[in-house]
């Protein structure tokens, strides 16, 4: 069970970092002031569109695993069990915020163009900013809001660094013409 939980968490974090990085890459890969001026930024945005379903699938997997862990693996999982987790636990409240941010980010990434880079990054920041609501940050003894915000900023910074780097490496670019 631990390996499954770890795998789902890894998939969730990795997909969030890639989406944040892809939105950052929209601007980094554009050589001019207009982020929509080339195909690289469009390819980065396309990558984000392909990864967003994985974010949602991993989020649903986390709900299923949390419900299974809370009620025990010897009982059949029902929708009623999931509703109890969502409505009666702090984890469920954080999960609901993460779902809302994930759906908003998916819609934004699906309809926005590379020229709307700021809106795309804001949607990705909301996605990363809600991560702390269901982790160790939410269970802090003191300064909970500050710890949750720091966790969100950490995820956003990691996504802009590692996710953008992944996009730069993943998106083929033509070689520069000799000097």
Short mmCIF file of C-alpha atoms in Angstrom, two decimals:
data_model
loop_
_atom_site.label_atom_id
_atom_site.label_comp_id
_atom_site.label_asym_id
_atom_site.label_seq_id
_atom_site.Cartn_x
_atom_site.Cartn_y
_atom_site.Cartn_z
CA UNK A 1 0.00 0.00 0.00
CA UNK A 2 2.85 2.40 0.79
CA UNK A 3 4.35 1.96 -2.67
CA UNK A 4 1.00 2.81 -4.27
CA UNK A 5 0.58 5.89 -2.10
CA UNK A 6 4.14 7.00 -2.85
CA UNK A 7 3.63 6.42 -6.58
CA UNK A 8 0.43 8.47 -6.67
CA UNK A 9 2.07 11.30 -4.70
CA UNK A 10 5.09 11.25 -7.01
CA UNK A 11 2.81 11.40 -10.07
CA UNK A 12 0.83 14.24 -8.54
CA UNK A 13 3.86 16.35 -7.63
CA UNK A 14 5.65 15.62 -10.91
CA UNK A 15 2.61 16.55 -13.00
CA UNK A 16 2.11 19.79 -11.04
CA UNK A 17 5.78 20.73 -11.50
CA UNK A 18 5.56 20.08 -15.24
CA UNK A 19 2.39 22.18 -15.62
CA UNK A 20 3.96 25.06 -13.67
CA UNK A 21 7.15 24.67 -15.69
CA UNK A 22 5.29 24.59 -18.99
CA UNK A 23 3.55 27.85 -18.18
CA UNK A 24 6.89 29.35 -17.19
CA UNK A 25 8.46 28.01 -20.37
CA UNK A 26 5.83 29.79 -22.46
CA UNK A 27 7.63 33.00 -21.54
CA UNK A 28 11.18 31.67 -21.31
CA UNK A 29 11.10 30.07 -24.75
CA UNK A 30 9.70 33.16 -26.47
CA UNK A 31 12.56 35.30 -27.84
CA UNK A 32 10.54 38.51 -28.08
CA UNK A 33 8.25 40.47 -25.79
CA UNK A 34 5.30 38.56 -27.29
CA UNK A 35 5.19 35.05 -25.73
CA UNK A 36 3.02 33.86 -28.61
CA UNK A 37 5.54 34.87 -31.22
CA UNK A 38 6.91 31.40 -31.84
CA UNK A 39 6.03 27.74 -31.88
CA UNK A 40 8.13 26.88 -28.80
CA UNK A 41 5.79 28.61 -26.40
CA UNK A 42 2.82 26.93 -28.10
CA UNK A 43 4.54 23.54 -27.70
CA UNK A 44 5.15 24.21 -24.00
CA UNK A 45 1.49 25.07 -23.55
CA UNK A 46 0.51 21.93 -25.44
CA UNK A 47 2.62 19.90 -22.98
CA UNK A 48 0.74 21.51 -20.08
CA UNK A 49 -2.56 20.59 -21.73
CA UNK A 50 -1.43 16.98 -22.03
CA UNK A 51 -0.32 16.78 -18.38
CA UNK A 52 -3.38 18.39 -16.75
CA UNK A 53 -5.47 15.18 -16.90
CA UNK A 54 -2.68 13.44 -14.97
CA UNK A 55 -2.91 16.10 -12.25
CA UNK A 56 -6.63 15.40 -11.88
CA UNK A 57 -6.22 11.63 -12.08
CA UNK A 58 -3.54 11.69 -9.37
CA UNK A 59 -5.74 13.96 -7.25
CA UNK A 60 -8.62 11.49 -7.50
CA UNK A 61 -6.17 8.67 -6.74
CA UNK A 62 -5.13 10.51 -3.58
CA UNK A 63 -8.78 10.76 -2.48
CA UNK A 64 -9.30 7.06 -3.13
CA UNK A 65 -6.14 6.12 -1.21
CA UNK A 66 -6.94 8.44 1.71
CA UNK A 67 -10.45 6.98 1.92
CA UNK A 68 -9.09 3.45 1.75
CA UNK A 69 -6.53 4.18 4.48
CA UNK A 70 -9.13 5.86 6.71
CA UNK A 71 -11.75 3.12 6.50
CA UNK A 72 -9.45 0.13 6.10
CA UNK A 73 -8.68 -2.08 3.17
CA UNK A 74 -11.04 -4.79 4.46
CA UNK A 75 -14.13 -2.68 3.72
CA UNK A 76 -15.54 -1.92 0.29
CA UNK A 77 -15.04 1.69 -0.72
CA UNK A 78 -18.20 3.62 -1.39
CA UNK A 79 -19.02 7.14 -2.44
CA UNK A 80 -20.40 7.69 1.07
CA UNK A 81 -16.94 7.00 2.51
CA UNK A 82 -15.36 9.56 0.18
CA UNK A 83 -18.03 12.12 1.08
CA UNK A 84 -17.21 11.64 4.78
CA UNK A 85 -13.51 12.22 4.09
CA UNK A 86 -14.24 15.34 2.00
CA UNK A 87 -16.83 16.95 4.28
CA UNK A 88 -15.70 15.97 7.77
CA UNK A 89 -11.89 16.16 7.74
CA UNK A 90 -9.40 18.99 7.29
CA UNK A 91 -7.72 16.83 4.64
CA UNK A 92 -10.99 16.79 2.68
CA UNK A 93 -11.31 20.57 2.79
CA UNK A 94 -7.77 20.92 1.43
CA UNK A 95 -8.51 18.27 -1.19
CA UNK A 96 -11.62 20.21 -2.31
CA UNK A 97 -9.51 23.38 -2.72
CA UNK A 98 -6.93 21.41 -4.69
CA UNK A 99 -9.65 20.02 -6.94
CA UNK A 100 -11.05 23.51 -7.52
CA UNK A 101 -7.59 24.91 -8.33
CA UNK A 102 -6.83 21.93 -10.59
CA UNK A 103 -10.06 22.32 -12.56
CA UNK A 104 -9.53 26.09 -12.88
CA UNK A 105 -5.95 25.53 -14.05
CA UNK A 106 -7.07 22.90 -16.55
CA UNK A 107 -9.74 25.18 -18.01
CA UNK A 108 -7.31 28.10 -18.16
CA UNK A 109 -4.56 26.03 -19.80
CA UNK A 110 -7.10 24.56 -22.23
CA UNK A 111 -8.46 27.88 -23.47
CA UNK A 112 -5.69 30.43 -22.95
CA UNK A 113 -3.21 31.30 -25.64
CA UNK A 114 0.53 31.81 -25.06
CA UNK A 115 -0.07 35.57 -25.20
CA UNK A 116 -2.01 35.22 -21.92
CA UNK A 117 1.16 34.13 -20.11
CA UNK A 118 0.31 35.98 -16.89
CA UNK A 119 -3.08 34.29 -16.61
CA UNK A 120 -1.51 30.90 -17.31
CA UNK A 121 1.12 31.42 -14.62
CA UNK A 122 -1.53 32.59 -12.14
CA UNK A 123 -3.54 29.39 -12.76
CA UNK A 124 -0.41 27.28 -12.30
CA UNK A 125 0.45 29.22 -9.13
CA UNK A 126 -3.00 28.44 -7.71
CA UNK A 127 -2.39 24.78 -8.52
CA UNK A 128 0.94 24.80 -6.68
CA UNK A 129 -0.30 27.04 -3.90
CA UNK A 130 -2.88 24.54 -2.70
CA UNK A 131 -0.39 21.70 -2.26
CA UNK A 132 0.28 22.55 1.38
CA UNK A 133 -3.38 22.21 2.31
CA UNK A 134 -3.16 18.41 2.51
CA UNK A 135 0.41 17.85 3.56
CA UNK A 136 2.56 18.28 6.62
CA UNK A 137 2.23 22.05 6.35
CA UNK A 138 -1.48 21.87 7.21
CA UNK A 139 -0.66 19.87 10.33
CA UNK A 140 1.85 22.38 11.69
CA UNK A 141 1.44 23.32 15.35
CA UNK A 142 2.10 27.02 14.85
CA UNK A 143 2.06 29.56 12.04
CA UNK A 144 -0.06 27.23 9.89
CA UNK A 145 -0.95 29.87 7.27
CA UNK A 146 2.67 30.90 6.89
CA UNK A 147 3.84 27.30 6.61
CA UNK A 148 1.16 26.49 4.01
CA UNK A 149 2.11 29.61 2.02
CA UNK A 150 5.80 28.69 2.21
CA UNK A 151 5.01 25.18 0.96
CA UNK A 152 3.05 26.65 -1.95
CA UNK A 153 5.87 29.05 -2.83
CA UNK A 154 8.32 26.17 -2.62
CA UNK A 155 6.28 24.11 -5.08
CA UNK A 156 5.86 27.11 -7.39
CA UNK A 157 9.61 27.82 -7.36
CA UNK A 158 10.43 24.13 -7.93
CA UNK A 159 7.99 24.02 -10.83
CA UNK A 160 9.40 27.16 -12.40
CA UNK A 161 12.91 25.76 -12.07
CA UNK A 162 12.59 22.02 -12.73
CA UNK A 163 9.44 22.14 -14.84
CA UNK A 164 10.76 24.88 -17.11
CA UNK A 165 14.07 23.05 -17.40
CA UNK A 166 12.17 19.89 -18.38
CA UNK A 167 10.30 21.84 -21.09
CA UNK A 168 13.51 23.36 -22.42
CA UNK A 169 15.01 19.87 -22.68
CA UNK A 170 11.84 18.25 -24.05
CA UNK A 171 10.97 20.76 -26.77
CA UNK A 172 13.18 20.41 -29.83
CA UNK A 173 14.69 23.61 -31.11
CA UNK A 174 16.58 24.10 -34.34
CA UNK A 175 20.31 24.62 -34.12
CA UNK A 176 21.46 28.21 -34.41
CA UNK A 177 22.91 29.25 -37.73
CA UNK A 178 26.71 29.59 -37.68
CA UNK A 179 27.87 33.06 -36.91
#
